[in-house]
Every structure is written in structure tokens, then in C-alpha cells.
Amino acid sequence: RGDKSSFLHESSHMWLEELKTDALEFGGKLAKDWGVVTDWWATDRLDSIRSEAIARAQKKGDKEGMAAIAAMSDAALKSFIKSGNLRGDGSNFYISVAMHEQWARGSEDYFQSGKAPSIALADAFAAFAQWMKSIYRTLNKLAGRNLLDVKFSPAVTEVMDRMLATDEEISLVSAQYEIASLFDTEADFGKTPK
């Protein structure tokens, strides 16, 4: 794929690496955000990461890797994921790749939502959402399945928001979304039907 979704997908790999690097270097809120991401992988995505890692080992013809991942206890898999190792070796390499890919597909879904974390990004998010929906409508039809099969938890969505906007910008746009949600119909907004 050589389109805007590829750019977002590939950029999200870089953002993930940067989040981890910053969390280790600066700690504080960034370390907390990194913990939110590893918790999400270790709880919400555990089975799908295992399945994806096994599929990746199978695609490479690595039967030993497949067996090692399949035999790994949930506790051992969670421990590896929680370590945040994005460069695993041996069979853990496939787990690291699955973690990265889950994040990247979740990022694509995040942008497809069109819900910008700041007013300044609203137009860009609307354009990305329209573009992504158009692309994935076709790709999903061709694949016969939903290729954007990863959704961020609300906590991970908040991490992504903080990666793209300041706390003040997020508060301002959140207030705008809350106001908009008060009005389900034109009549609620005070508009009379024609």
C-alpha cells in the first residue's frame, strides 16, 4: 500500500518507539503512558498478540518459534509484553512484531475515527477519516474481513491524544465534543425542521 494509511501506519511504529524512548529517558507522565500501552497489550490484546505472533512464525516457516509461542504460559507472555521489549529475539521476536503491528493498526483506527484531540487538528482528522474509510471499504471487501481489527482502549486513546496535543488543547476539544453530544437532533439544537 502506498497511500496515506501507509504513512500513518508506518509513522505509528516510529511514535511507539519514541514513546518508549521518552518514557525511559524522562519518566513521569511518559512512563505512565508507556505503562498504559503495555497494560493494554498484556490484558486486552494478549490472545490476539499470541495468535498474530504464531501466524508470523508460521509465515517464516519457523516451527520451533510457533511451538515456543504456543507453549508460553499467559503469565510468561504477559511478563514479556509488560517488559516493553520491542526487539525480542528468537521466538520473542514475533511477539515484539505483533505488539508493534497491533499498535500500528490501532493507530490507523484512531485516525479513522475522525475525532481530533485538538481543534487545530480537526480538519486533518476529518480528511484522514474520510480517506481511511474509503481505502478500507475497498480493502475490507477484497480481503473479506475487517483489516482494521484493533481498537485502542479509552486509556490508550488518551495516550495517543497526548502524543498529538497539549493537555489544554485536549480539554478544549473535549468540551466541544461534550457540547455537540448534547444535541442529537436539529430540534435539540433549537433548529426547526423545514
JSON list of C-alpha atoms in Angstrom, two decimals:
[
{"chain": "A", "resi": 1, "resn": "ARG", "atom": "CA", "xyz": [0.00, 0.00, 0.00]},
{"chain": "A", "resi": 2, "resn": "GLY", "atom": "CA", "xyz": [1.42, 3.36, -0.96]},
{"chain": "A", "resi": 3, "resn": "ASP", "atom": "CA", "xyz": [-1.19, 5.73, 0.42]},
{"chain": "A", "resi": 4, "resn": "LYS", "atom": "CA", "xyz": [-1.96, 7.96, 3.40]},
{"chain": "A", "resi": 5, "resn": "SER", "atom": "CA", "xyz": [-2.87, 4.96, 5.52]},
{"chain": "A", "resi": 6, "resn": "SER", "atom": "CA", "xyz": [0.62, 3.52, 4.90]},
{"chain": "A", "resi": 7, "resn": "PHE", "atom": "CA", "xyz": [2.13, 6.79, 6.06]},
{"chain": "A", "resi": 8, "resn": "LEU", "atom": "CA", "xyz": [0.04, 6.73, 9.26]},
{"chain": "A", "resi": 9, "resn": "HIS", "atom": "CA", "xyz": [0.73, 3.03, 9.84]},
{"chain": "A", "resi": 10, "resn": "GLU", "atom": "CA", "xyz": [4.49, 3.36, 9.40]},
{"chain": "A", "resi": 11, "resn": "SER", "atom": "CA", "xyz": [4.65, 6.64, 11.34]},
{"chain": "A", "resi": 12, "resn": "SER", "atom": "CA", "xyz": [2.89, 4.99, 14.25]},
{"chain": "A", "resi": 13, "resn": "HIS", "atom": "CA", "xyz": [5.77, 2.50, 14.54]},
{"chain": "A", "resi": 14, "resn": "MET", "atom": "CA", "xyz": [8.11, 5.47, 14.98]},
{"chain": "A", "resi": 15, "resn": "TRP", "atom": "CA", "xyz": [5.76, 7.11, 17.52]},
{"chain": "A", "resi": 16, "resn": "LEU", "atom": "CA", "xyz": [5.67, 3.89, 19.54]},
{"chain": "A", "resi": 17, "resn": "GLU", "atom": "CA", "xyz": [9.46, 3.70, 19.63]},
{"chain": "A", "resi": 18, "resn": "GLU", "atom": "CA", "xyz": [9.64, 7.38, 20.60]},
{"chain": "A", "resi": 19, "resn": "LEU", "atom": "CA", "xyz": [7.11, 6.92, 23.39]},
{"chain": "A", "resi": 20, "resn": "LYS", "atom": "CA", "xyz": [9.18, 4.08, 24.84]},
{"chain": "A", "resi": 21, "resn": "THR", "atom": "CA", "xyz": [12.44, 6.01, 24.49]},
{"chain": "A", "resi": 22, "resn": "ASP", "atom": "CA", "xyz": [10.97, 9.12, 26.11]},
{"chain": "A", "resi": 23, "resn": "ALA", "atom": "CA", "xyz": [9.39, 7.08, 28.91]},
{"chain": "A", "resi": 24, "resn": "LEU", "atom": "CA", "xyz": [12.75, 5.54, 29.76]},
{"chain": "A", "resi": 25, "resn": "GLU", "atom": "CA", "xyz": [14.62, 8.84, 29.45]},
{"chain": "A", "resi": 26, "resn": "PHE", "atom": "CA", "xyz": [12.22, 11.26, 31.11]},
{"chain": "A", "resi": 27, "resn": "GLY", "atom": "CA", "xyz": [9.90, 9.08, 33.23]},
{"chain": "A", "resi": 28, "resn": "GLY", "atom": "CA", "xyz": [6.91, 10.83, 34.81]},
{"chain": "A", "resi": 29, "resn": "LYS", "atom": "CA", "xyz": [3.79, 11.08, 32.66]},
{"chain": "A", "resi": 30, "resn": "LEU", "atom": "CA", "xyz": [5.58, 9.48, 29.72]},
{"chain": "A", "resi": 31, "resn": "ALA", "atom": "CA", "xyz": [6.45, 6.40, 31.79]},
{"chain": "A", "resi": 32, "resn": "LYS", "atom": "CA", "xyz": [2.84, 6.24, 32.93]},
{"chain": "A", "resi": 33, "resn": "ASP", "atom": "CA", "xyz": [1.66, 6.46, 29.30]},
{"chain": "A", "resi": 34, "resn": "TRP", "atom": "CA", "xyz": [4.08, 3.71, 28.28]},
{"chain": "A", "resi": 35, "resn": "GLY", "atom": "CA", "xyz": [2.67, 1.59, 31.11]},
{"chain": "A", "resi": 36, "resn": "VAL", "atom": "CA", "xyz": [-0.85, 2.18, 29.79]},
{"chain": "A", "resi": 37, "resn": "VAL", "atom": "CA", "xyz": [0.23, 0.83, 26.38]},
{"chain": "A", "resi": 38, "resn": "THR", "atom": "CA", "xyz": [1.97, -2.26, 27.79]},
{"chain": "A", "resi": 39, "resn": "ASP", "atom": "CA", "xyz": [-1.01, -2.92, 30.10]},
{"chain": "A", "resi": 40, "resn": "TRP", "atom": "CA", "xyz": [-3.34, -2.72, 27.08]},
{"chain": "A", "resi": 41, "resn": "TRP", "atom": "CA", "xyz": [-1.24, -5.26, 25.19]},
{"chain": "A", "resi": 42, "resn": "ALA", "atom": "CA", "xyz": [-0.96, -7.56, 28.22]},
{"chain": "A", "resi": 43, "resn": "THR", "atom": "CA", "xyz": [-4.66, -7.53, 29.06]},
{"chain": "A", "resi": 44, "resn": "ASP", "atom": "CA", "xyz": [-6.90, -6.50, 26.14]},
{"chain": "A", "resi": 45, "resn": "ARG", "atom": "CA", "xyz": [-4.67, -7.84, 23.35]},
{"chain": "A", "resi": 46, "resn": "LEU", "atom": "CA", "xyz": [-2.96, -10.89, 24.88]},
{"chain": "A", "resi": 47, "resn": "ASP", "atom": "CA", "xyz": [-4.71, -13.58, 22.83]},
{"chain": "A", "resi": 48, "resn": "SER", "atom": "CA", "xyz": [-4.54, -11.62, 19.57]},
{"chain": "A", "resi": 49, "resn": "ILE", "atom": "CA", "xyz": [-0.82, -10.89, 20.07]},
{"chain": "A", "resi": 50, "resn": "ARG", "atom": "CA", "xyz": [-0.18, -14.59, 20.66]},
{"chain": "A", "resi": 51, "resn": "SER", "atom": "CA", "xyz": [-2.20, -15.55, 17.55]},
{"chain": "A", "resi": 52, "resn": "GLU", "atom": "CA", "xyz": [-0.51, -12.94, 15.40]},
{"chain": "A", "resi": 53, "resn": "ALA", "atom": "CA", "xyz": [2.96, -13.93, 16.64]},
{"chain": "A", "resi": 54, "resn": "ILE", "atom": "CA", "xyz": [2.26, -17.60, 15.84]},
{"chain": "A", "resi": 55, "resn": "ALA", "atom": "CA", "xyz": [0.97, -16.65, 12.38]},
{"chain": "A", "resi": 56, "resn": "ARG", "atom": "CA", "xyz": [4.11, -14.60, 11.72]},
{"chain": "A", "resi": 57, "resn": "ALA", "atom": "CA", "xyz": [6.36, -17.50, 12.81]},
{"chain": "A", "resi": 58, "resn": "GLN", "atom": "CA", "xyz": [4.33, -19.83, 10.58]},
{"chain": "A", "resi": 59, "resn": "LYS", "atom": "CA", "xyz": [4.71, -17.48, 7.62]},
{"chain": "A", "resi": 60, "resn": "LYS", "atom": "CA", "xyz": [8.50, -17.62, 8.13]},
{"chain": "A", "resi": 61, "resn": "GLY", "atom": "CA", "xyz": [8.40, -21.42, 8.40]},
{"chain": "A", "resi": 62, "resn": "ASP", "atom": "CA", "xyz": [9.69, -21.25, 11.99]},
{"chain": "A", "resi": 63, "resn": "LYS", "atom": "CA", "xyz": [8.07, -24.32, 13.56]},
{"chain": "A", "resi": 64, "resn": "GLU", "atom": "CA", "xyz": [10.17, -24.02, 16.72]},
{"chain": "A", "resi": 65, "resn": "GLY", "atom": "CA", "xyz": [9.08, -20.40, 17.14]},
{"chain": "A", "resi": 66, "resn": "MET", "atom": "CA", "xyz": [5.44, -21.37, 16.62]},
{"chain": "A", "resi": 67, "resn": "ALA", "atom": "CA", "xyz": [5.70, -24.12, 19.23]},
{"chain": "A", "resi": 68, "resn": "ALA", "atom": "CA", "xyz": [7.51, -21.89, 21.74]},
{"chain": "A", "resi": 69, "resn": "ILE", "atom": "CA", "xyz": [4.89, -19.14, 21.49]},
{"chain": "A", "resi": 70, "resn": "ALA", "atom": "CA", "xyz": [2.01, -21.62, 21.66]},
{"chain": "A", "resi": 71, "resn": "ALA", "atom": "CA", "xyz": [3.55, -23.28, 24.74]},
{"chain": "A", "resi": 72, "resn": "MET", "atom": "CA", "xyz": [4.25, -19.98, 26.51]},
{"chain": "A", "resi": 73, "resn": "SER", "atom": "CA", "xyz": [2.04, -19.55, 29.56]},
{"chain": "A", "resi": 74, "resn": "ASP", "atom": "CA", "xyz": [-0.20, -16.49, 29.75]},
{"chain": "A", "resi": 75, "resn": "ALA", "atom": "CA", "xyz": [1.90, -15.27, 32.67]},
{"chain": "A", "resi": 76, "resn": "ALA", "atom": "CA", "xyz": [5.14, -15.58, 30.69]},
{"chain": "A", "resi": 77, "resn": "LEU", "atom": "CA", "xyz": [3.61, -13.86, 27.67]},
{"chain": "A", "resi": 78, "resn": "LYS", "atom": "CA", "xyz": [2.25, -11.05, 29.84]},
{"chain": "A", "resi": 79, "resn": "SER", "atom": "CA", "xyz": [5.65, -10.67, 31.50]},
{"chain": "A", "resi": 80, "resn": "PHE", "atom": "CA", "xyz": [7.40, -10.35, 28.15]},
{"chain": "A", "resi": 81, "resn": "ILE", "atom": "CA", "xyz": [4.81, -7.87, 26.88]},
{"chain": "A", "resi": 82, "resn": "LYS", "atom": "CA", "xyz": [4.95, -5.82, 30.08]},
{"chain": "A", "resi": 83, "resn": "SER", "atom": "CA", "xyz": [8.74, -5.60, 29.69]},
{"chain": "A", "resi": 84, "resn": "GLY", "atom": "CA", "xyz": [8.04, -3.47, 26.63]},
{"chain": "A", "resi": 85, "resn": "ASN", "atom": "CA", "xyz": [10.72, -5.26, 24.63]},
{"chain": "A", "resi": 86, "resn": "LEU", "atom": "CA", "xyz": [10.11, -4.11, 21.05]},
{"chain": "A", "resi": 87, "resn": "ARG", "atom": "CA", "xyz": [13.12, -6.01, 19.71]},
{"chain": "A", "resi": 88, "resn": "GLY", "atom": "CA", "xyz": [12.72, -9.54, 21.05]},
{"chain": "A", "resi": 89, "resn": "ASP", "atom": "CA", "xyz": [15.00, -12.29, 19.80]},
{"chain": "A", "resi": 90, "resn": "GLY", "atom": "CA", "xyz": [14.25, -15.90, 18.99]},
{"chain": "A", "resi": 91, "resn": "SER", "atom": "CA", "xyz": [10.53, -16.64, 19.23]},
{"chain": "A", "resi": 92, "resn": "ASN", "atom": "CA", "xyz": [10.06, -13.41, 21.20]},
{"chain": "A", "resi": 93, "resn": "PHE", "atom": "CA", "xyz": [10.87, -11.50, 18.01]},
{"chain": "A", "resi": 94, "resn": "TYR", "atom": "CA", "xyz": [7.46, -12.50, 16.62]},
{"chain": "A", "resi": 95, "resn": "ILE", "atom": "CA", "xyz": [5.75, -11.27, 19.78]},
{"chain": "A", "resi": 96, "resn": "SER", "atom": "CA", "xyz": [7.54, -7.91, 19.51]},
{"chain": "A", "resi": 97, "resn": "VAL", "atom": "CA", "xyz": [6.48, -7.59, 15.87]},
{"chain": "A", "resi": 98, "resn": "ALA", "atom": "CA", "xyz": [2.89, -8.46, 16.80]},
{"chain": "A", "resi": 99, "resn": "MET", "atom": "CA", "xyz": [2.94, -5.79, 19.53]},
{"chain": "A", "resi": 100, "resn": "HIS", "atom": "CA", "xyz": [4.20, -3.23, 17.02]},
{"chain": "A", "resi": 101, "resn": "GLU", "atom": "CA", "xyz": [1.61, -4.22, 14.40]},
{"chain": "A", "resi": 102, "resn": "GLN", "atom": "CA", "xyz": [-1.25, -4.16, 16.90]},
{"chain": "A", "resi": 103, "resn": "TRP", "atom": "CA", "xyz": [-0.23, -0.62, 17.85]},
{"chain": "A", "resi": 104, "resn": "ALA", "atom": "CA", "xyz": [0.03, 0.43, 14.18]},
{"chain": "A", "resi": 105, "resn": "ARG", "atom": "CA", "xyz": [-3.40, -0.96, 13.24]},
{"chain": "A", "resi": 106, "resn": "GLY", "atom": "CA", "xyz": [-4.88, 0.62, 16.36]},
{"chain": "A", "resi": 107, "resn": "SER", "atom": "CA", "xyz": [-3.35, 3.92, 15.27]},
{"chain": "A", "resi": 108, "resn": "GLU", "atom": "CA", "xyz": [-4.97, 3.63, 11.85]},
{"chain": "A", "resi": 109, "resn": "ASP", "atom": "CA", "xyz": [-8.32, 3.02, 13.54]},
{"chain": "A", "resi": 110, "resn": "TYR", "atom": "CA", "xyz": [-7.66, 6.00, 15.83]},
{"chain": "A", "resi": 111, "resn": "PHE", "atom": "CA", "xyz": [-7.20, 8.28, 12.82]},
{"chain": "A", "resi": 112, "resn": "GLN", "atom": "CA", "xyz": [-10.16, 6.72, 11.00]},
{"chain": "A", "resi": 113, "resn": "SER", "atom": "CA", "xyz": [-12.41, 7.77, 13.89]},
{"chain": "A", "resi": 114, "resn": "GLY", "atom": "CA", "xyz": [-12.03, 11.41, 12.85]},
{"chain": "A", "resi": 115, "resn": "LYS", "atom": "CA", "xyz": [-12.09, 12.51, 16.49]},
{"chain": "A", "resi": 116, "resn": "ALA", "atom": "CA", "xyz": [-9.24, 15.02, 16.73]},
{"chain": "A", "resi": 117, "resn": "PRO", "atom": "CA", "xyz": [-7.51, 15.69, 20.06]},
{"chain": "A", "resi": 118, "resn": "SER", "atom": "CA", "xyz": [-7.29, 19.41, 19.25]},
{"chain": "A", "resi": 119, "resn": "ILE", "atom": "CA", "xyz": [-9.21, 21.98, 17.25]},
{"chain": "A", "resi": 120, "resn": "ALA", "atom": "CA", "xyz": [-6.09, 22.66, 15.17]},
{"chain": "A", "resi": 121, "resn": "LEU", "atom": "CA", "xyz": [-6.06, 19.02, 14.02]},
{"chain": "A", "resi": 122, "resn": "ALA", "atom": "CA", "xyz": [-9.81, 18.76, 13.32]},
{"chain": "A", "resi": 123, "resn": "ASP", "atom": "CA", "xyz": [-9.58, 19.35, 9.57]},
{"chain": "A", "resi": 124, "resn": "ALA", "atom": "CA", "xyz": [-6.68, 16.94, 9.18]},
{"chain": "A", "resi": 125, "resn": "PHE", "atom": "CA", "xyz": [-8.51, 14.26, 11.19]},
{"chain": "A", "resi": 126, "resn": "ALA", "atom": "CA", "xyz": [-11.68, 14.74, 9.13]},
{"chain": "A", "resi": 127, "resn": "ALA", "atom": "CA", "xyz": [-9.68, 14.36, 5.91]},
{"chain": "A", "resi": 128, "resn": "PHE", "atom": "CA", "xyz": [-7.82, 11.29, 7.21]},
{"chain": "A", "resi": 129, "resn": "ALA", "atom": "CA", "xyz": [-11.05, 9.72, 8.40]},
{"chain": "A", "resi": 130, "resn": "GLN", "atom": "CA", "xyz": [-12.71, 10.17, 5.02]},
{"chain": "A", "resi": 131, "resn": "TRP", "atom": "CA", "xyz": [-9.66, 8.86, 3.19]},
{"chain": "A", "resi": 132, "resn": "MET", "atom": "CA", "xyz": [-9.20, 5.87, 5.51]},
{"chain": "A", "resi": 133, "resn": "LYS", "atom": "CA", "xyz": [-12.85, 4.86, 5.34]},
{"chain": "A", "resi": 134, "resn": "SER", "atom": "CA", "xyz": [-12.68, 4.97, 1.56]},
{"chain": "A", "resi": 135, "resn": "ILE", "atom": "CA", "xyz": [-9.50, 2.89, 1.44]},
{"chain": "A", "resi": 136, "resn": "TYR", "atom": "CA", "xyz": [-10.62, 0.30, 3.97]},
{"chain": "A", "resi": 137, "resn": "ARG", "atom": "CA", "xyz": [-14.10, -0.08, 2.50]},
{"chain": "A", "resi": 138, "resn": "THR", "atom": "CA", "xyz": [-12.39, -1.40, -0.65]},
{"chain": "A", "resi": 139, "resn": "LEU", "atom": "CA", "xyz": [-9.62, -3.34, 1.10]},
{"chain": "A", "resi": 140, "resn": "ASN", "atom": "CA", "xyz": [-12.03, -5.00, 3.54]},
{"chain": "A", "resi": 141, "resn": "LYS", "atom": "CA", "xyz": [-14.26, -6.05, 0.65]},
{"chain": "A", "resi": 142, "resn": "LEU", "atom": "CA", "xyz": [-11.29, -7.57, -1.19]},
{"chain": "A", "resi": 143, "resn": "ALA", "atom": "CA", "xyz": [-9.97, -9.31, 1.93]},
{"chain": "A", "resi": 144, "resn": "GLY", "atom": "CA", "xyz": [-13.40, -10.48, 3.07]},
{"chain": "A", "resi": 145, "resn": "ARG", "atom": "CA", "xyz": [-12.67, -9.28, 6.60]},
{"chain": "A", "resi": 146, "resn": "ASN", "atom": "CA", "xyz": [-12.05, -6.13, 8.63]},
{"chain": "A", "resi": 147, "resn": "LEU", "atom": "CA", "xyz": [-8.38, -5.25, 8.24]},
{"chain": "A", "resi": 148, "resn": "LEU", "atom": "CA", "xyz": [-8.61, -2.61, 10.97]},
{"chain": "A", "resi": 149, "resn": "ASP", "atom": "CA", "xyz": [-9.18, -5.24, 13.62]},
{"chain": "A", "resi": 150, "resn": "VAL", "atom": "CA", "xyz": [-7.55, -3.37, 16.51]},
{"chain": "A", "resi": 151, "resn": "LYS", "atom": "CA", "xyz": [-9.23, -0.72, 18.62]},
{"chain": "A", "resi": 152, "resn": "PHE", "atom": "CA", "xyz": [-7.45, 1.21, 21.32]},
{"chain": "A", "resi": 153, "resn": "SER", "atom": "CA", "xyz": [-8.89, 1.17, 24.81]},
{"chain": "A", "resi": 154, "resn": "PRO", "atom": "CA", "xyz": [-10.08, 4.58, 26.06]},
{"chain": "A", "resi": 155, "resn": "ALA", "atom": "CA", "xyz": [-6.87, 4.85, 28.11]},
{"chain": "A", "resi": 156, "resn": "VAL", "atom": "CA", "xyz": [-4.65, 4.19, 25.07]},
{"chain": "A", "resi": 157, "resn": "THR", "atom": "CA", "xyz": [-6.71, 6.66, 23.04]},
{"chain": "A", "resi": 158, "resn": "GLU", "atom": "CA", "xyz": [-5.90, 9.25, 25.71]},
{"chain": "A", "resi": 159, "resn": "VAL", "atom": "CA", "xyz": [-2.20, 8.39, 25.39]},
{"chain": "A", "resi": 160, "resn": "MET", "atom": "CA", "xyz": [-2.40, 8.92, 21.64]},
{"chain": "A", "resi": 161, "resn": "ASP", "atom": "CA", "xyz": [-4.25, 12.21, 22.19]},
{"chain": "A", "resi": 162, "resn": "ARG", "atom": "CA", "xyz": [-1.43, 13.41, 24.49]},
{"chain": "A", "resi": 163, "resn": "MET", "atom": "CA", "xyz": [1.15, 12.45, 21.87]},
{"chain": "A", "resi": 164, "resn": "LEU", "atom": "CA", "xyz": [-0.53, 14.83, 19.39]},
{"chain": "A", "resi": 165, "resn": "ALA", "atom": "CA", "xyz": [-1.90, 17.68, 21.51]},
{"chain": "A", "resi": 166, "resn": "THR", "atom": "CA", "xyz": [-1.34, 19.55, 24.75]},
{"chain": "A", "resi": 167, "resn": "ASP", "atom": "CA", "xyz": [-3.48, 18.96, 27.82]},
{"chain": "A", "resi": 168, "resn": "GLU", "atom": "CA", "xyz": [-5.09, 22.38, 27.28]},
{"chain": "A", "resi": 169, "resn": "GLU", "atom": "CA", "xyz": [-5.95, 21.59, 23.65]},
{"chain": "A", "resi": 170, "resn": "ILE", "atom": "CA", "xyz": [-7.40, 18.23, 24.66]},
{"chain": "A", "resi": 171, "resn": "SER", "atom": "CA", "xyz": [-9.56, 19.84, 27.36]},
{"chain": "A", "resi": 172, "resn": "LEU", "atom": "CA", "xyz": [-10.85, 22.45, 24.93]},
{"chain": "A", "resi": 173, "resn": "VAL", "atom": "CA", "xyz": [-11.78, 19.97, 22.21]},
{"chain": "A", "resi": 174, "resn": "SER", "atom": "CA", "xyz": [-13.28, 17.57, 24.77]},
{"chain": "A", "resi": 175, "resn": "ALA", "atom": "CA", "xyz": [-15.59, 20.35, 25.91]},
{"chain": "A", "resi": 176, "resn": "GLN", "atom": "CA", "xyz": [-16.58, 20.90, 22.27]},
{"chain": "A", "resi": 177, "resn": "TYR", "atom": "CA", "xyz": [-17.36, 17.19, 21.81]},
{"chain": "A", "resi": 178, "resn": "GLU", "atom": "CA", "xyz": [-19.43, 17.20, 25.03]},
{"chain": "A", "resi": 179, "resn": "ILE", "atom": "CA", "xyz": [-21.45, 20.19, 23.85]},
{"chain": "A", "resi": 180, "resn": "ALA", "atom": "CA", "xyz": [-22.04, 18.58, 20.45]},
{"chain": "A", "resi": 181, "resn": "SER", "atom": "CA", "xyz": [-23.21, 15.34, 22.09]},
{"chain": "A", "resi": 182, "resn": "LEU", "atom": "CA", "xyz": [-25.97, 17.22, 23.93]},
{"chain": "A", "resi": 183, "resn": "PHE", "atom": "CA", "xyz": [-27.77, 17.75, 20.66]},
{"chain": "A", "resi": 184, "resn": "ASP", "atom": "CA", "xyz": [-28.95, 14.56, 18.99]},
{"chain": "A", "resi": 185, "resn": "THR", "atom": "CA", "xyz": [-31.30, 16.26, 16.56]},
{"chain": "A", "resi": 186, "resn": "GLU", "atom": "CA", "xyz": [-31.69, 19.65, 14.91]},
{"chain": "A", "resi": 187, "resn": "ALA", "atom": "CA", "xyz": [-34.67, 20.26, 17.21]},
{"chain": "A", "resi": 188, "resn": "ASP", "atom": "CA", "xyz": [-32.42, 19.73, 20.26]},
{"chain": "A", "resi": 189, "resn": "PHE", "atom": "CA", "xyz": [-30.14, 22.40, 18.84]},
{"chain": "A", "resi": 190, "resn": "GLY", "atom": "CA", "xyz": [-33.12, 24.78, 18.50]},
{"chain": "A", "resi": 191, "resn": "LYS", "atom": "CA", "xyz": [-33.46, 24.42, 14.76]},
{"chain": "A", "resi": 192, "resn": "THR", "atom": "CA", "xyz": [-36.89, 23.85, 13.32]},
{"chain": "A", "resi": 193, "resn": "PRO", "atom": "CA", "xyz": [-37.37, 21.34, 10.53]},
{"chain": "A", "resi": 194, "resn": "LYS", "atom": "CA", "xyz": [-38.05, 22.79, 7.07]}
]
